[in-house]
Short mmCIF file of C-alpha atoms in Angstrom, two decimals:
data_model
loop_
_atom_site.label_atom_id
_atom_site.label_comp_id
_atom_site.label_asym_id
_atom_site.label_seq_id
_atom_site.Cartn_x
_atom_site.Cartn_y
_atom_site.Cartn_z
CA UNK D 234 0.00 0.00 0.00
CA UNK D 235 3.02 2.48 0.53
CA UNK D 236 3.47 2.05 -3.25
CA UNK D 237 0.33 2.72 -4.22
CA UNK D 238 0.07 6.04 -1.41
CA UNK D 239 3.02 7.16 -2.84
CA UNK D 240 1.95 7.15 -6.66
CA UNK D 241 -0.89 8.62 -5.96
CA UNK D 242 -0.02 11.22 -4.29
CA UNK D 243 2.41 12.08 -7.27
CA UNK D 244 -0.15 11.94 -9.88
CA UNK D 245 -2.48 14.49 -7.39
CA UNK D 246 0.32 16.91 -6.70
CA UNK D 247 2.30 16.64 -10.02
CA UNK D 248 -0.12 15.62 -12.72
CA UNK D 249 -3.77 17.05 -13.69
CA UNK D 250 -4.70 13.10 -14.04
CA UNK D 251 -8.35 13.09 -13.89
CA UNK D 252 -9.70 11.58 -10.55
CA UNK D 253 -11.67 8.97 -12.78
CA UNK D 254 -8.37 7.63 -14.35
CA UNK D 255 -6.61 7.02 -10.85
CA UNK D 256 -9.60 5.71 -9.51
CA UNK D 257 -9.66 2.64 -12.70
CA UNK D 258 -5.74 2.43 -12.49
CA UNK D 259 -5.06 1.99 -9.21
CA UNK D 260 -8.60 0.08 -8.62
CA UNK D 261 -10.27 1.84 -6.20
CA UNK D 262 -13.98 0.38 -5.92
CA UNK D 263 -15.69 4.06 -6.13
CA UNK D 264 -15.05 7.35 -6.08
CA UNK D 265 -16.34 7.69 -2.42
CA UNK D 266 -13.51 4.97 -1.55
CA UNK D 267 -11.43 6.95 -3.21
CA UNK D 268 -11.53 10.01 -1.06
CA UNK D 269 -11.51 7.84 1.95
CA UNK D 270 -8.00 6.49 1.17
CA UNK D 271 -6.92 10.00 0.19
CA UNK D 272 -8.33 11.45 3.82
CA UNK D 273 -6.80 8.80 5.60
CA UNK D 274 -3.34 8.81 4.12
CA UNK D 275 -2.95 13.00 3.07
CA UNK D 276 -5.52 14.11 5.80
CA UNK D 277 -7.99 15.77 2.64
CA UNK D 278 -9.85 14.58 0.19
CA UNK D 279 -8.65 14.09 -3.53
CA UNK D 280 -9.62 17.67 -4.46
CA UNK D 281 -8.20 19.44 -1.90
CA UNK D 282 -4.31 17.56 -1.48
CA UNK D 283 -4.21 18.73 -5.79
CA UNK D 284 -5.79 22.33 -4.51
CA UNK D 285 -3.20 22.53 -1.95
CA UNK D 286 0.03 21.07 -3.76
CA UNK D 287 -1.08 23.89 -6.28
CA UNK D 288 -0.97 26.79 -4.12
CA UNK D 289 2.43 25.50 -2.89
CA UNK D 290 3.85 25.40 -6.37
CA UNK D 291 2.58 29.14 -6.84
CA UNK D 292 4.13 30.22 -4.11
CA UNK D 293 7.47 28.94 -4.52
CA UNK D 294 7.15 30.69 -8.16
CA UNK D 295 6.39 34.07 -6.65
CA UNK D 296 9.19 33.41 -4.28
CA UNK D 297 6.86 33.12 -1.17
CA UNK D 298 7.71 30.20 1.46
CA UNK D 299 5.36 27.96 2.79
CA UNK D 300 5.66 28.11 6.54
#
């Protein structure tokens, strides 16, 4: 499972790989199971750890540090 945790997490913070597409890849049995692996692993759903890895990349490119 670290494998898997750890690929996903790369496609959500470095890839804009829809949700759908990890979901059938990695077989997750539904969407909602899904998010419940993300939460429980990255502490936020799907949505929010790509939201969030986002902002981080921004910031670094306007030379702000995450703190």
């Amino acid at each position: 499972i670290k494998q898997k945790t750890q690929k996903v997490e790369e496609l959500l913070t470095t890839t804009k790989t829809p949700f759908k597409t990890i979901i059938e890849d990695y077989n997750f049995s539904s969407p909602s199971h899904f998010s419940t692996f993300c939460r429980s692993q990255f502490g936020y759903p799907p949505r929010d750890v790509r939201k969030r890895a986002q902002k981080r990349k921004e910031a670094k490119e306007d030379g702000a540090y995450d703190y």
